[in-house]
Amino acid sequence: MPIDRAMRLKELHLYGMAAAWSEWQVEYSSQQKPVTPEVWLDRLIEAEQADRQARSLSYQLKAARFPHHRDLMSFDWQETPLEQARIEQLATAGFMEQATNLILVGGTGTGKTHLATALGVAAIHQGKRVRFYNAVDLVNQLDKEKRLGKACTLAKRLTHSDAVILDELGYLPFPASGGALLFHLISQLYEKTSLIIATNLNFAEWVQVFGDAKMTTALLDRITHYCDILETGNDSYRFKQRKKGS
């Protein structure tokens, strides 16, 4: 009885090898020149590595929970004061090696979420682990965690990420204890995980979100210790595009 090698490879979870084996059996069946075992093995190993990389990339993109897929190719560089070369350098994810933070500050519709997401996607392509949160949703999750007696569970998990994206900070108010919960989380991530924060508030206005001046000062001290600040401007390019189309 012939051995079904493709099935045996799948049973070993070597899916890349299994697919390559099936393809190459057809490819070489019509060739008279024999192929050495070393050539077969090298090509099978390469196929398995490529398959695992593709599956890992797909998994990390889903695990990041981006609301939409965004990349730098689709960003409108004509409508931003930011230098394209600087953003492309950040897209190499090198800043995450030192847990440096990024703050994207500007008005609504100036591309903050697009850039934050695109940098997160680019980082995942570099092998990094990223998690995206809307600021209010994150605070609600932290509040629920505390009520269930599981405080710090999320913080411990996120310290294993290379970057956490915090979107729309300042757009909506938090629950009463939200500022303190977010302060505690960011303190846990300090010097371990990069933060990419998108906000419409300047630093003087952050106290409106966190509710306590001393806590806000301490928080900003941590966030800006190792930090790049990117100003996206105040003129909404989405509004201008709608205006052009009307």
PDB file of C-alpha atoms in Angstrom:
ATOM      1  CA  MET A   1       0.000   0.000   0.000  1.00  0.00           C
ATOM      2  CA  PRO A   2       1.536   3.345  -1.049  1.00  0.00           C
ATOM      3  CA  ILE A   3       2.408   5.804   1.692  1.00  0.00           C
ATOM      4  CA  ASP A   4       0.386   9.042   1.667  1.00  0.00           C
ATOM      5  CA  ARG A   5       3.237  11.337   2.611  1.00  0.00           C
ATOM      6  CA  ALA A   6       1.198  14.522   2.227  1.00  0.00           C
ATOM      7  CA  MET A   7      -1.324  13.226   4.785  1.00  0.00           C
ATOM      8  CA  ARG A   8       1.451  12.225   7.175  1.00  0.00           C
ATOM      9  CA  LEU A   9       2.993  15.675   6.908  1.00  0.00           C
ATOM     10  CA  LYS A  10      -0.369  17.263   7.707  1.00  0.00           C
ATOM     11  CA  GLU A  11      -0.735  15.008  10.741  1.00  0.00           C
ATOM     12  CA  LEU A  12       2.584  16.452  11.926  1.00  0.00           C
ATOM     13  CA  HIS A  13       1.192  19.982  11.293  1.00  0.00           C
ATOM     14  CA  LEU A  14       3.759  20.509   8.522  1.00  0.00           C
ATOM     15  CA  TYR A  15       1.205  22.071   6.203  1.00  0.00           C
ATOM     16  CA  GLY A  16       3.706  23.963   4.056  1.00  0.00           C
ATOM     17  CA  MET A  17       5.649  20.782   3.409  1.00  0.00           C
ATOM     18  CA  ALA A  18       2.462  18.857   2.637  1.00  0.00           C
ATOM     19  CA  ALA A  19       1.348  21.385   0.028  1.00  0.00           C
ATOM     20  CA  ALA A  20       4.802  21.551  -1.526  1.00  0.00           C
ATOM     21  CA  TRP A  21       5.115  17.762  -1.609  1.00  0.00           C
ATOM     22  CA  SER A  22       1.842  17.404  -3.508  1.00  0.00           C
ATOM     23  CA  GLU A  23       2.810  20.139  -5.982  1.00  0.00           C
ATOM     24  CA  TRP A  24       6.287  18.812  -6.580  1.00  0.00           C
ATOM     25  CA  GLN A  25       5.115  15.250  -7.115  1.00  0.00           C
ATOM     26  CA  VAL A  26       3.165  16.527 -10.100  1.00  0.00           C
ATOM     27  CA  GLU A  27       5.993  18.821 -11.196  1.00  0.00           C
ATOM     28  CA  TYR A  28       8.680  16.131 -11.214  1.00  0.00           C
ATOM     29  CA  SER A  29       6.571  13.214 -12.444  1.00  0.00           C
ATOM     30  CA  SER A  30       7.098  14.376 -16.014  1.00  0.00           C
ATOM     31  CA  GLN A  31      10.830  14.922 -15.605  1.00  0.00           C
ATOM     32  CA  GLN A  32      13.246  12.103 -16.338  1.00  0.00           C
ATOM     33  CA  LYS A  33      16.202  13.623 -14.483  1.00  0.00           C
ATOM     34  CA  PRO A  34      16.177  12.445 -10.860  1.00  0.00           C
ATOM     35  CA  VAL A  35      16.190  14.977  -8.035  1.00  0.00           C
ATOM     36  CA  THR A  36      18.579  14.435  -5.137  1.00  0.00           C
ATOM     37  CA  PRO A  37      17.189  14.006  -1.600  1.00  0.00           C
ATOM     38  CA  GLU A  38      19.030  17.173  -0.531  1.00  0.00           C
ATOM     39  CA  VAL A  39      17.179  19.239  -3.136  1.00  0.00           C
ATOM     40  CA  TRP A  40      13.830  17.821  -2.009  1.00  0.00           C
ATOM     41  CA  LEU A  41      14.619  18.479   1.628  1.00  0.00           C
ATOM     42  CA  ASP A  42      15.797  22.053   1.055  1.00  0.00           C
ATOM     43  CA  ARG A  43      12.694  22.922  -0.928  1.00  0.00           C
ATOM     44  CA  LEU A  44      10.389  21.309   1.625  1.00  0.00           C
ATOM     45  CA  ILE A  45      12.042  23.220   4.455  1.00  0.00           C
ATOM     46  CA  GLU A  46      11.751  26.499   2.536  1.00  0.00           C
ATOM     47  CA  ALA A  47       8.070  25.826   1.840  1.00  0.00           C
ATOM     48  CA  GLU A  48       7.394  25.101   5.520  1.00  0.00           C
ATOM     49  CA  GLN A  49       9.178  28.260   6.636  1.00  0.00           C
ATOM     50  CA  ALA A  50       7.229  30.382   4.149  1.00  0.00           C
ATOM     51  CA  ASP A  51       3.933  28.812   5.207  1.00  0.00           C
ATOM     52  CA  ARG A  52       4.618  29.379   8.902  1.00  0.00           C
ATOM     53  CA  GLN A  53       5.603  32.983   8.296  1.00  0.00           C
ATOM     54  CA  ALA A  54       2.398  33.603   6.328  1.00  0.00           C
ATOM     55  CA  ARG A  55       0.231  31.974   9.001  1.00  0.00           C
ATOM     56  CA  SER A  56       2.013  33.878  11.770  1.00  0.00           C
ATOM     57  CA  LEU A  57       1.500  37.166   9.927  1.00  0.00           C
ATOM     58  CA  SER A  58      -2.194  36.432   9.418  1.00  0.00           C
ATOM     59  CA  TYR A  59      -2.600  35.506  13.088  1.00  0.00           C
ATOM     60  CA  GLN A  60      -0.828  38.632  14.377  1.00  0.00           C
ATOM     61  CA  LEU A  61      -2.868  40.918  12.109  1.00  0.00           C
ATOM     62  CA  LYS A  62      -6.087  39.386  13.493  1.00  0.00           C
ATOM     63  CA  ALA A  63      -4.805  39.463  17.077  1.00  0.00           C
ATOM     64  CA  ALA A  64      -4.019  43.185  16.764  1.00  0.00           C
ATOM     65  CA  ARG A  65      -7.767  43.911  16.357  1.00  0.00           C
ATOM     66  CA  PHE A  66      -7.354  46.788  13.937  1.00  0.00           C
ATOM     67  CA  PRO A  67     -10.776  48.272  13.099  1.00  0.00           C
ATOM     68  CA  HIS A  68      -9.696  48.569   9.447  1.00  0.00           C
ATOM     69  CA  HIS A  69      -6.612  47.610   7.476  1.00  0.00           C
ATOM     70  CA  ARG A  70      -4.537  50.680   6.661  1.00  0.00           C
ATOM     71  CA  ASP A  71      -1.071  51.067   5.173  1.00  0.00           C
ATOM     72  CA  LEU A  72       1.245  53.888   4.163  1.00  0.00           C
ATOM     73  CA  MET A  73       0.680  53.214   0.452  1.00  0.00           C
ATOM     74  CA  SER A  74      -2.868  54.533   0.770  1.00  0.00           C
ATOM     75  CA  PHE A  75      -1.989  57.573   2.911  1.00  0.00           C
ATOM     76  CA  ASP A  76      -2.447  60.996   1.281  1.00  0.00           C
ATOM     77  CA  TRP A  77       0.950  62.642   1.754  1.00  0.00           C
ATOM     78  CA  GLN A  78      -0.230  65.808   0.018  1.00  0.00           C
ATOM     79  CA  GLU A  79      -2.604  66.588   2.886  1.00  0.00           C
ATOM     80  CA  THR A  80      -0.288  66.275   5.887  1.00  0.00           C
ATOM     81  CA  PRO A  81       2.488  68.437   7.361  1.00  0.00           C
ATOM     82  CA  LEU A  82       4.433  65.265   8.272  1.00  0.00           C
ATOM     83  CA  GLU A  83       7.523  64.242   6.337  1.00  0.00           C
ATOM     84  CA  GLN A  84       7.025  60.981   4.442  1.00  0.00           C
ATOM     85  CA  ALA A  85      10.636  59.903   5.022  1.00  0.00           C
ATOM     86  CA  ARG A  86      10.244  60.260   8.772  1.00  0.00           C
ATOM     87  CA  ILE A  87       7.095  58.143   8.852  1.00  0.00           C
ATOM     88  CA  GLU A  88       8.657  55.498   6.628  1.00  0.00           C
ATOM     89  CA  GLN A  89      11.594  55.314   9.014  1.00  0.00           C
ATOM     90  CA  LEU A  90       9.186  54.745  11.916  1.00  0.00           C
ATOM     91  CA  ALA A  91       7.530  51.997   9.851  1.00  0.00           C
ATOM     92  CA  THR A  92      10.699  49.918  10.241  1.00  0.00           C
ATOM     93  CA  ALA A  93       9.577  49.519  13.895  1.00  0.00           C
ATOM     94  CA  GLY A  94      13.061  50.235  15.186  1.00  0.00           C
ATOM     95  CA  PHE A  95      11.664  52.566  17.843  1.00  0.00           C
ATOM     96  CA  MET A  96       9.968  49.588  19.504  1.00  0.00           C
ATOM     97  CA  GLU A  97      13.336  48.046  20.340  1.00  0.00           C
ATOM     98  CA  GLN A  98      13.792  50.721  23.037  1.00  0.00           C
ATOM     99  CA  ALA A  99      10.070  50.946  23.923  1.00  0.00           C
ATOM    100  CA  THR A 100       9.959  54.490  22.561  1.00  0.00           C
ATOM    101  CA  ASN A 101       6.479  56.017  22.405  1.00  0.00           C
ATOM    102  CA  LEU A 102       4.753  57.897  19.580  1.00  0.00           C
ATOM    103  CA  ILE A 103       2.107  60.559  20.078  1.00  0.00           C
ATOM    104  CA  LEU A 104       0.029  61.595  17.079  1.00  0.00           C
ATOM    105  CA  VAL A 105      -1.722  64.851  17.930  1.00  0.00           C
ATOM    106  CA  GLY A 106      -4.026  66.837  15.669  1.00  0.00           C
ATOM    107  CA  GLY A 107      -7.583  67.632  14.726  1.00  0.00           C
ATOM    108  CA  THR A 108     -10.277  65.242  13.619  1.00  0.00           C
ATOM    109  CA  GLY A 109      -9.789  63.855  10.115  1.00  0.00           C
ATOM    110  CA  THR A 110      -6.052  64.572   9.881  1.00  0.00           C
ATOM    111  CA  GLY A 111      -4.969  60.938   9.509  1.00  0.00           C
ATOM    112  CA  LYS A 112      -3.983  60.029  13.071  1.00  0.00           C
ATOM    113  CA  THR A 113      -5.812  56.695  13.169  1.00  0.00           C
ATOM    114  CA  HIS A 114      -4.697  55.846   9.632  1.00  0.00           C
ATOM    115  CA  LEU A 115      -1.051  56.471  10.508  1.00  0.00           C
ATOM    116  CA  ALA A 116      -1.234  54.672  13.861  1.00  0.00           C
ATOM    117  CA  THR A 117      -2.811  51.638  12.195  1.00  0.00           C
ATOM    118  CA  ALA A 118      -0.401  51.696   9.248  1.00  0.00           C
ATOM    119  CA  LEU A 119       2.595  51.817  11.598  1.00  0.00           C
ATOM    120  CA  GLY A 120       1.108  48.919  13.562  1.00  0.00           C
ATOM    121  CA  VAL A 121       0.572  46.875  10.404  1.00  0.00           C
ATOM    122  CA  ALA A 122       4.115  47.643   9.228  1.00  0.00           C
ATOM    123  CA  ALA A 123       5.493  46.566  12.620  1.00  0.00           C
ATOM    124  CA  ILE A 124       3.688  43.227  12.386  1.00  0.00           C
ATOM    125  CA  HIS A 125       5.307  42.681   8.990  1.00  0.00           C
ATOM    126  CA  GLN A 126       8.613  43.201  10.811  1.00  0.00           C
ATOM    127  CA  GLY A 127       7.716  40.399  13.240  1.00  0.00           C
ATOM    128  CA  LYS A 128       6.387  42.615  16.050  1.00  0.00           C
ATOM    129  CA  ARG A 129       3.305  42.046  18.214  1.00  0.00           C
ATOM    130  CA  VAL A 130       0.817  44.912  18.274  1.00  0.00           C
ATOM    131  CA  ARG A 131      -2.568  45.504  19.918  1.00  0.00           C
ATOM    132  CA  PHE A 132      -5.028  48.247  18.920  1.00  0.00           C
ATOM    133  CA  TYR A 133      -7.535  49.798  21.349  1.00  0.00           C
ATOM    134  CA  ASN A 134      -9.997  52.626  21.251  1.00  0.00           C
ATOM    135  CA  ALA A 135      -9.231  54.554  24.465  1.00  0.00           C
ATOM    136  CA  VAL A 136     -12.774  54.353  25.864  1.00  0.00           C
ATOM    137  CA  ASP A 137     -13.103  50.654  25.032  1.00  0.00           C
ATOM    138  CA  LEU A 138      -9.810  49.969  26.795  1.00  0.00           C
ATOM    139  CA  VAL A 139     -10.891  51.834  29.920  1.00  0.00           C
ATOM    140  CA  ASN A 140     -14.183  49.931  29.964  1.00  0.00           C
ATOM    141  CA  GLN A 141     -12.255  46.655  29.682  1.00  0.00           C
ATOM    142  CA  LEU A 142      -9.950  47.660  32.547  1.00  0.00           C
ATOM    143  CA  ASP A 143     -12.957  48.638  34.662  1.00  0.00           C
ATOM    144  CA  LYS A 144     -14.656  45.290  34.004  1.00  0.00           C
ATOM    145  CA  GLU A 145     -11.425  43.472  34.829  1.00  0.00           C
ATOM    146  CA  LYS A 146     -11.204  45.286  38.168  1.00  0.00           C
ATOM    147  CA  ARG A 147     -14.839  44.517  39.070  1.00  0.00           C
ATOM    148  CA  LEU A 148     -14.215  40.823  38.361  1.00  0.00           C
ATOM    149  CA  GLY A 149     -11.225  40.820  40.693  1.00  0.00           C
ATOM    150  CA  LYS A 150      -8.777  40.295  37.823  1.00  0.00           C
ATOM    151  CA  ALA A 151      -6.917  43.603  37.950  1.00  0.00           C
ATOM    152  CA  CYS A 152      -3.546  43.711  36.151  1.00  0.00           C
ATOM    153  CA  THR A 153      -4.322  40.646  34.003  1.00  0.00           C
ATOM    154  CA  LEU A 154      -4.497  42.706  30.820  1.00  0.00           C
ATOM    155  CA  ALA A 155      -1.464  44.781  31.800  1.00  0.00           C
ATOM    156  CA  LYS A 156       0.661  41.658  32.252  1.00  0.00           C
ATOM    157  CA  ARG A 157      -0.453  40.359  28.873  1.00  0.00           C
ATOM    158  CA  LEU A 158       0.273  43.642  27.103  1.00  0.00           C
ATOM    159  CA  THR A 159       3.811  43.846  28.496  1.00  0.00           C
ATOM    160  CA  HIS A 160       4.561  40.988  26.082  1.00  0.00           C
ATOM    161  CA  SER A 161       3.455  43.139  23.142  1.00  0.00           C
ATOM    162  CA  ASP A 162       5.898  45.321  21.260  1.00  0.00           C
ATOM    163  CA  ALA A 163       3.383  48.144  20.886  1.00  0.00           C
ATOM    164  CA  VAL A 164      -0.073  49.144  22.105  1.00  0.00           C
ATOM    165  CA  ILE A 165      -2.050  51.609  19.989  1.00  0.00           C
ATOM    166  CA  LEU A 166      -4.360  53.868  21.993  1.00  0.00           C
ATOM    167  CA  ASP A 167      -6.751  55.597  19.590  1.00  0.00           C
ATOM    168  CA  GLU A 168      -9.051  58.587  20.095  1.00  0.00           C
ATOM    169  CA  LEU A 169      -7.730  59.638  23.486  1.00  0.00           C
ATOM    170  CA  GLY A 170      -9.798  62.610  24.572  1.00  0.00           C
ATOM    171  CA  TYR A 171     -12.709  62.220  22.172  1.00  0.00           C
ATOM    172  CA  LEU A 172     -15.144  60.796  24.727  1.00  0.00           C
ATOM    173  CA  PRO A 173     -15.194  60.998  28.544  1.00  0.00           C
ATOM    174  CA  PHE A 174     -14.164  58.027  30.683  1.00  0.00           C
ATOM    175  CA  PRO A 175     -16.054  56.529  33.617  1.00  0.00           C
ATOM    176  CA  ALA A 176     -15.156  58.142  36.964  1.00  0.00           C
ATOM    177  CA  SER A 177     -12.259  55.779  37.719  1.00  0.00           C
ATOM    178  CA  GLY A 178     -11.119  55.471  34.092  1.00  0.00           C
ATOM    179  CA  GLY A 179      -8.250  57.936  34.301  1.00  0.00           C
ATOM    180  CA  ALA A 180      -6.665  56.127  37.254  1.00  0.00           C
ATOM    181  CA  LEU A 181      -7.062  52.736  35.559  1.00  0.00           C
ATOM    182  CA  LEU A 182      -5.421  53.968  32.378  1.00  0.00           C
ATOM    183  CA  PHE A 183      -2.647  55.629  34.383  1.00  0.00           C
ATOM    184  CA  HIS A 184      -1.915  52.342  36.127  1.00  0.00           C
ATOM    185  CA  LEU A 185      -1.833  50.421  32.840  1.00  0.00           C
ATOM    186  CA  ILE A 186       0.520  52.894  31.177  1.00  0.00           C
ATOM    187  CA  SER A 187       2.772  52.795  34.241  1.00  0.00           C
ATOM    188  CA  GLN A 188       2.959  49.004  33.892  1.00  0.00           C
ATOM    189  CA  LEU A 189       3.944  49.309  30.225  1.00  0.00           C
ATOM    190  CA  TYR A 190       6.579  51.982  30.873  1.00  0.00           C
ATOM    191  CA  GLU A 191       9.949  51.025  29.351  1.00  0.00           C
ATOM    192  CA  LYS A 192       8.557  47.624  28.318  1.00  0.00           C
ATOM    193  CA  THR A 193       6.059  48.295  25.519  1.00  0.00           C
ATOM    194  CA  SER A 194       5.805  51.168  23.053  1.00  0.00           C
ATOM    195  CA  LEU A 195       2.640  53.252  23.084  1.00  0.00           C
ATOM    196  CA  ILE A 196       1.256  54.806  19.911  1.00  0.00           C
ATOM    197  CA  ILE A 197      -1.306  57.377  21.072  1.00  0.00           C
ATOM    198  CA  ALA A 198      -3.660  59.238  18.737  1.00  0.00           C
ATOM    199  CA  THR A 199      -5.280  62.264  20.373  1.00  0.00           C
ATOM    200  CA  ASN A 200      -6.916  65.582  19.551  1.00  0.00           C
ATOM    201  CA  LEU A 201      -5.686  67.126  22.834  1.00  0.00           C
ATOM    202  CA  ASN A 202      -2.526  69.080  23.509  1.00  0.00           C
ATOM    203  CA  PHE A 203      -0.665  68.140  26.681  1.00  0.00           C
ATOM    204  CA  ALA A 204      -2.226  70.954  28.713  1.00  0.00           C
ATOM    205  CA  GLU A 205      -5.664  69.447  28.042  1.00  0.00           C
ATOM    206  CA  TRP A 206      -4.849  65.886  29.173  1.00  0.00           C
ATOM    207  CA  VAL A 207      -5.957  66.692  32.697  1.00  0.00           C
ATOM    208  CA  GLN A 208      -9.503  66.829  31.286  1.00  0.00           C
ATOM    209  CA  VAL A 209      -9.211  63.115  30.543  1.00  0.00           C
ATOM    210  CA  PHE A 210      -7.397  61.910  33.652  1.00  0.00           C
ATOM    211  CA  GLY A 211      -9.086  64.247  36.121  1.00  0.00           C
ATOM    212  CA  ASP A 212      -6.153  64.806  38.455  1.00  0.00           C
ATOM    213  CA  ALA A 213      -3.378  67.307  37.732  1.00  0.00           C
ATOM    214  CA  LYS A 214      -0.625  65.492  39.660  1.00  0.00           C
ATOM    215  CA  MET A 215      -1.486  62.138  38.123  1.00  0.00           C
ATOM    216  CA  THR A 216      -1.571  63.689  34.647  1.00  0.00           C
ATOM    217  CA  THR A 217       1.842  65.272  35.181  1.00  0.00           C
ATOM    218  CA  ALA A 218       3.294  61.933  36.325  1.00  0.00           C
ATOM    219  CA  LEU A 219       1.717  60.180  33.361  1.00  0.00           C
ATOM    220  CA  LEU A 220       3.097  62.661  30.829  1.00  0.00           C
ATOM    221  CA  ASP A 221       6.508  62.365  32.451  1.00  0.00           C
ATOM    222  CA  ARG A 222       6.491  58.615  31.760  1.00  0.00           C
ATOM    223  CA  ILE A 223       5.031  58.814  28.266  1.00  0.00           C
ATOM    224  CA  THR A 224       7.323  61.578  27.023  1.00  0.00           C
ATOM    225  CA  HIS A 225      10.517  60.191  28.603  1.00  0.00           C
ATOM    226  CA  TYR A 226      11.243  58.286  25.381  1.00  0.00           C
ATOM    227  CA  CYS A 227       8.890  59.751  22.829  1.00  0.00           C
ATOM    228  CA  ASP A 228       8.376  61.099  19.304  1.00  0.00           C
ATOM    229  CA  ILE A 229       5.598  63.639  18.866  1.00  0.00           C
ATOM    230  CA  LEU A 230       3.972  63.869  15.439  1.00  0.00           C
ATOM    231  CA  GLU A 231       1.683  66.826  14.740  1.00  0.00           C
ATOM    232  CA  THR A 232      -0.844  66.043  12.019  1.00  0.00           C
ATOM    233  CA  GLY A 233      -2.349  69.544  11.876  1.00  0.00           C
ATOM    234  CA  ASN A 234      -5.916  70.676  12.416  1.00  0.00           C
ATOM    235  CA  ASP A 235      -7.443  70.815   8.937  1.00  0.00           C
ATOM    236  CA  SER A 236      -9.448  67.697   8.146  1.00  0.00           C
ATOM    237  CA  TYR A 237      -8.410  66.350   4.753  1.00  0.00           C
ATOM    238  CA  ARG A 238     -11.491  64.116   4.771  1.00  0.00           C
ATOM    239  CA  PHE A 239     -13.645  67.257   4.981  1.00  0.00           C
ATOM    240  CA  LYS A 240     -11.667  68.882   2.176  1.00  0.00           C
ATOM    241  CA  GLN A 241     -12.112  65.770   0.014  1.00  0.00           C
ATOM    242  CA  ARG A 242     -15.876  65.818   0.625  1.00  0.00           C
ATOM    243  CA  LYS A 243     -15.934  69.501  -0.223  1.00  0.00           C
ATOM    244  CA  LYS A 244     -14.122  68.882  -3.514  1.00  0.00           C
ATOM    245  CA  GLY A 245     -16.603  66.158  -4.406  1.00  0.00           C
ATOM    246  CA  SER A 246     -19.692  68.277  -3.663  1.00  0.00           C
TER     247      SER A 246
END
